[in-house]
Amino acid sequence: MPLNETVREAAAEAQRTLRKSGANVKWVEGENLHFTLKFLGDTPVSRVPELLAVGREVANRTAPIQVRVRGLGSFPPQRPPQVIWAGCGEGAEAFAALGRDLDAALTAAELAEPDQRSFMPHLTLGRVRGCGNLSELAECLQQAADLELGAMVVERFLLISSELGRGGPTYTTVESFEVRR
């Protein structure tokens, strides 16, 4: 799910603030920030037409979603942080419903395994690489639990191919699915 510039800039500012904790975190590059609806893993090219059909089907029954990106936190809950994220306030339930719908459609088409955890819309900001300064990071996250990053309208979602390289992932848009108006 692509971000608008307001949310992207606010997320980058949040990353700069969290860096001050001194924790060893691999931060997601600004151009790579996005919401993930479903991670598919390695998918044969021969299945791409089916993925496109499912994406169109889900988009055609989805209305635009107003989302407020709000609050920073980490996974797993109640344990040392591994993934640093920005969450959703207003619109989170409609956004989560889109994620569940896509998961169910991909599962029904035998294109993906069903998610074992309930879908929680989040924007990954970084992944913790070491155990130093985690209490400082946790304190920064607690202070930013209600941070407002901005609003956006989900009017489309993307099928993205990801190639891991030395400098991190390279994302290529395969298809953009416009939701119904």
mmCIF file of C-alpha atoms in Angstrom:
data_model
loop_
_atom_site.group_PDB
_atom_site.id
_atom_site.type_symbol
_atom_site.label_atom_id
_atom_site.label_comp_id
_atom_site.label_asym_id
_atom_site.label_seq_id
_atom_site.Cartn_x
_atom_site.Cartn_y
_atom_site.Cartn_z
ATOM 1 C CA MET A 1 0.000 0.000 0.000
ATOM 2 C CA PRO A 2 1.711 3.232 -1.063
ATOM 3 C CA LEU A 3 1.914 6.243 1.261
ATOM 4 C CA ASN A 4 1.188 9.875 0.562
ATOM 5 C CA GLU A 5 4.000 12.400 1.068
ATOM 6 C CA THR A 6 2.590 13.728 4.355
ATOM 7 C CA VAL A 7 2.670 10.287 5.980
ATOM 8 C CA ARG A 8 6.024 9.388 4.368
ATOM 9 C CA GLU A 9 7.663 12.570 5.705
ATOM 10 C CA ALA A 10 6.153 12.102 9.180
ATOM 11 C CA ALA A 11 7.376 8.482 9.241
ATOM 12 C CA ALA A 12 10.892 9.612 8.292
ATOM 13 C CA GLU A 13 10.779 12.197 11.092
ATOM 14 C CA ALA A 14 9.646 9.495 13.547
ATOM 15 C CA GLN A 15 12.597 7.340 12.458
ATOM 16 C CA ARG A 16 14.996 10.256 13.063
ATOM 17 C CA THR A 17 13.565 10.702 16.563
ATOM 18 C CA LEU A 18 13.835 6.984 17.370
ATOM 19 C CA ARG A 19 17.446 6.875 16.127
ATOM 20 C CA LYS A 20 18.338 9.069 19.103
ATOM 21 C CA SER A 21 17.735 6.047 21.362
ATOM 22 C CA GLY A 22 21.012 4.581 20.087
ATOM 23 C CA ALA A 23 19.400 1.178 19.494
ATOM 24 C CA ASN A 24 20.799 -0.973 16.688
ATOM 25 C CA VAL A 25 17.928 -0.812 14.202
ATOM 26 C CA LYS A 26 17.913 -1.361 10.434
ATOM 27 C CA TRP A 27 15.586 1.455 9.349
ATOM 28 C CA VAL A 28 13.395 1.067 6.274
ATOM 29 C CA GLU A 29 14.452 3.549 3.589
ATOM 30 C CA GLY A 30 11.922 6.319 2.938
ATOM 31 C CA GLU A 31 11.164 5.210 -0.617
ATOM 32 C CA ASN A 32 10.489 1.660 0.643
ATOM 33 C CA LEU A 33 7.980 2.592 3.358
ATOM 34 C CA HIS A 34 4.604 0.954 2.725
ATOM 35 C CA PHE A 35 1.775 -0.983 4.368
ATOM 36 C CA THR A 36 1.843 -4.709 3.586
ATOM 37 C CA LEU A 37 -1.557 -6.351 3.139
ATOM 38 C CA LYS A 38 -0.201 -9.847 2.487
ATOM 39 C CA PHE A 39 3.295 -11.285 2.076
ATOM 40 C CA LEU A 40 3.275 -14.019 -0.557
ATOM 41 C CA GLY A 41 6.878 -15.222 -0.524
ATOM 42 C CA ASP A 42 8.321 -16.909 -3.593
ATOM 43 C CA THR A 43 5.556 -17.180 -6.172
ATOM 44 C CA PRO A 44 5.985 -18.840 -9.577
ATOM 45 C CA VAL A 45 5.597 -16.426 -12.505
ATOM 46 C CA SER A 46 2.982 -18.803 -13.939
ATOM 47 C CA ARG A 47 0.661 -17.875 -11.023
ATOM 48 C CA VAL A 48 0.853 -14.104 -11.585
ATOM 49 C CA PRO A 49 -2.256 -13.985 -13.846
ATOM 50 C CA GLU A 50 -4.245 -15.637 -11.036
ATOM 51 C CA LEU A 51 -2.854 -13.114 -8.528
ATOM 52 C CA LEU A 52 -3.923 -10.291 -10.822
ATOM 53 C CA ALA A 53 -7.440 -11.722 -11.123
ATOM 54 C CA VAL A 54 -7.788 -12.033 -7.330
ATOM 55 C CA GLY A 55 -6.422 -8.508 -6.832
ATOM 56 C CA ARG A 56 -8.956 -7.070 -9.292
ATOM 57 C CA GLU A 57 -11.792 -9.024 -7.683
ATOM 58 C CA VAL A 58 -10.942 -7.717 -4.182
ATOM 59 C CA ALA A 59 -10.411 -4.149 -5.446
ATOM 60 C CA ASN A 60 -13.792 -4.179 -7.221
ATOM 61 C CA ARG A 61 -15.609 -4.854 -3.954
ATOM 62 C CA THR A 62 -13.565 -2.414 -1.852
ATOM 63 C CA ALA A 63 -14.499 1.230 -1.321
ATOM 64 C CA PRO A 64 -11.844 3.889 -0.609
ATOM 65 C CA ILE A 65 -10.738 3.816 3.030
ATOM 66 C CA GLN A 66 -9.873 6.905 5.081
ATOM 67 C CA VAL A 67 -6.968 5.975 7.361
ATOM 68 C CA ARG A 68 -5.247 7.986 10.068
ATOM 69 C CA VAL A 69 -1.685 6.767 10.651
ATOM 70 C CA ARG A 70 -1.188 7.101 14.370
ATOM 71 C CA GLY A 71 0.966 5.725 17.163
ATOM 72 C CA LEU A 72 4.300 3.948 17.261
ATOM 73 C CA GLY A 73 4.871 0.534 18.763
ATOM 74 C CA SER A 74 6.759 -2.714 18.388
ATOM 75 C CA PHE A 75 6.310 -6.432 17.815
ATOM 76 C CA PRO A 76 6.199 -8.727 19.640
ATOM 77 C CA PRO A 77 4.036 -7.150 22.333
ATOM 78 C CA GLN A 78 5.221 -7.312 25.951
ATOM 79 C CA ARG A 79 8.690 -8.498 24.871
ATOM 80 C CA PRO A 80 11.898 -6.872 23.643
ATOM 81 C CA PRO A 81 11.139 -5.107 20.350
ATOM 82 C CA GLN A 82 12.015 -6.784 17.059
ATOM 83 C CA VAL A 83 9.931 -4.741 14.605
ATOM 84 C CA ILE A 84 9.253 -1.011 15.029
ATOM 85 C CA TRP A 85 5.972 0.142 13.459
ATOM 86 C CA ALA A 86 3.481 2.948 13.028
ATOM 87 C CA GLY A 87 -0.132 1.912 13.468
ATOM 88 C CA CYS A 88 -3.546 3.093 12.374
ATOM 89 C CA GLY A 89 -6.220 4.904 14.323
ATOM 90 C CA GLU A 90 -9.328 5.960 12.428
ATOM 91 C CA GLY A 91 -10.008 3.560 9.562
ATOM 92 C CA ALA A 92 -8.002 0.687 11.059
ATOM 93 C CA GLU A 93 -10.971 -1.710 11.097
ATOM 94 C CA ALA A 94 -11.868 -1.066 7.431
ATOM 95 C CA PHE A 95 -8.178 -1.415 6.530
ATOM 96 C CA ALA A 96 -7.976 -4.695 8.480
ATOM 97 C CA ALA A 97 -11.144 -5.919 6.718
ATOM 98 C CA LEU A 98 -9.408 -5.339 3.365
ATOM 99 C CA GLY A 99 -6.435 -7.386 4.597
ATOM 100 C CA ARG A 100 -8.705 -10.220 5.745
ATOM 101 C CA ASP A 101 -10.660 -10.144 2.457
ATOM 102 C CA LEU A 102 -7.465 -10.332 0.413
ATOM 103 C CA ASP A 103 -6.116 -13.140 2.609
ATOM 104 C CA ALA A 104 -9.347 -15.141 2.228
ATOM 105 C CA ALA A 105 -9.456 -14.629 -1.554
ATOM 106 C CA LEU A 106 -5.807 -15.657 -2.004
ATOM 107 C CA THR A 107 -6.330 -18.682 0.243
ATOM 108 C CA ALA A 108 -9.482 -19.736 -1.642
ATOM 109 C CA ALA A 109 -7.575 -19.504 -4.938
ATOM 110 C CA GLU A 110 -4.781 -21.609 -3.382
ATOM 111 C CA LEU A 111 -2.302 -18.805 -4.016
ATOM 112 C CA ALA A 112 -1.297 -18.387 -0.363
ATOM 113 C CA GLU A 113 -1.556 -20.005 3.029
ATOM 114 C CA PRO A 114 -4.037 -18.343 5.391
ATOM 115 C CA ASP A 115 -2.547 -15.931 7.901
ATOM 116 C CA GLN A 116 -2.297 -17.527 11.339
ATOM 117 C CA ARG A 117 -2.417 -14.168 13.106
ATOM 118 C CA SER A 118 -5.140 -11.585 12.750
ATOM 119 C CA PHE A 119 -4.172 -8.834 10.329
ATOM 120 C CA MET A 120 -3.093 -5.598 12.004
ATOM 121 C CA PRO A 121 -2.418 -2.721 9.598
ATOM 122 C CA HIS A 122 1.007 -1.298 10.335
ATOM 123 C CA LEU A 123 3.833 0.528 8.644
ATOM 124 C CA THR A 124 7.186 -1.127 9.372
ATOM 125 C CA LEU A 125 9.717 1.570 10.263
ATOM 126 C CA GLY A 126 12.634 -0.675 11.211
ATOM 127 C CA ARG A 127 13.882 -4.036 12.456
ATOM 128 C CA VAL A 128 15.971 -4.356 15.618
ATOM 129 C CA ARG A 129 19.423 -5.843 14.925
ATOM 130 C CA GLY A 130 20.930 -6.023 18.408
ATOM 131 C CA CYS A 131 20.115 -5.828 22.091
ATOM 132 C CA GLY A 132 21.862 -2.553 23.003
ATOM 133 C CA ASN A 133 19.817 0.441 24.202
ATOM 134 C CA LEU A 134 16.499 -1.408 23.986
ATOM 135 C CA SER A 135 15.210 0.230 27.163
ATOM 136 C CA GLU A 136 15.934 3.645 25.608
ATOM 137 C CA LEU A 137 14.130 2.563 22.434
ATOM 138 C CA ALA A 138 11.165 1.278 24.465
ATOM 139 C CA GLU A 139 11.000 4.630 26.282
ATOM 140 C CA CYS A 140 11.004 6.533 22.962
ATOM 141 C CA LEU A 141 8.236 4.264 21.656
ATOM 142 C CA GLN A 142 6.176 4.776 24.794
ATOM 143 C CA GLN A 143 6.486 8.550 24.391
ATOM 144 C CA ALA A 144 5.346 8.228 20.753
ATOM 145 C CA ALA A 145 2.447 5.839 21.425
ATOM 146 C CA ASP A 146 -0.063 8.486 20.275
ATOM 147 C CA LEU A 147 2.064 10.253 17.657
ATOM 148 C CA GLU A 148 0.035 11.499 14.668
ATOM 149 C CA LEU A 149 1.687 10.801 11.310
ATOM 150 C CA GLY A 150 -1.166 12.021 9.125
ATOM 151 C CA ALA A 151 -4.156 10.849 7.157
ATOM 152 C CA MET A 152 -4.375 9.084 3.827
ATOM 153 C CA VAL A 153 -7.037 7.604 1.614
ATOM 154 C CA VAL A 154 -6.530 4.032 0.454
ATOM 155 C CA GLU A 155 -7.630 4.227 -3.173
ATOM 156 C CA ARG A 156 -5.430 1.465 -4.515
ATOM 157 C CA PHE A 157 -3.197 -1.373 -3.483
ATOM 158 C CA LEU A 158 -0.224 -2.838 -5.303
ATOM 159 C CA LEU A 159 1.221 -6.217 -6.194
ATOM 160 C CA ILE A 160 4.916 -5.723 -5.582
ATOM 161 C CA SER A 161 7.867 -7.923 -6.448
ATOM 162 C CA SER A 162 10.739 -7.792 -3.972
ATOM 163 C CA GLU A 163 14.357 -8.653 -4.760
ATOM 164 C CA LEU A 164 16.809 -8.784 -1.872
ATOM 165 C CA GLY A 165 20.203 -7.297 -2.625
ATOM 166 C CA ARG A 166 23.259 -6.107 -0.724
ATOM 167 C CA GLY A 167 21.766 -2.683 -0.132
ATOM 168 C CA GLY A 168 18.410 -4.075 0.998
ATOM 169 C CA PRO A 169 15.255 -4.880 -0.939
ATOM 170 C CA THR A 170 14.384 -3.495 -4.357
ATOM 171 C CA TYR A 171 10.650 -3.209 -4.932
ATOM 172 C CA THR A 172 9.033 -3.296 -8.375
ATOM 173 C CA THR A 173 5.328 -2.659 -8.901
ATOM 174 C CA VAL A 174 3.773 -5.491 -10.922
ATOM 175 C CA GLU A 175 0.197 -4.160 -10.850
ATOM 176 C CA SER A 176 -1.859 -1.410 -9.242
ATOM 177 C CA PHE A 177 -5.426 -2.261 -8.217
ATOM 178 C CA GLU A 178 -7.784 0.725 -8.017
ATOM 179 C CA VAL A 179 -10.611 0.289 -5.523
ATOM 180 C CA ARG A 180 -14.148 1.046 -6.679
ATOM 181 C CA ARG A 181 -15.307 4.646 -6.503
#
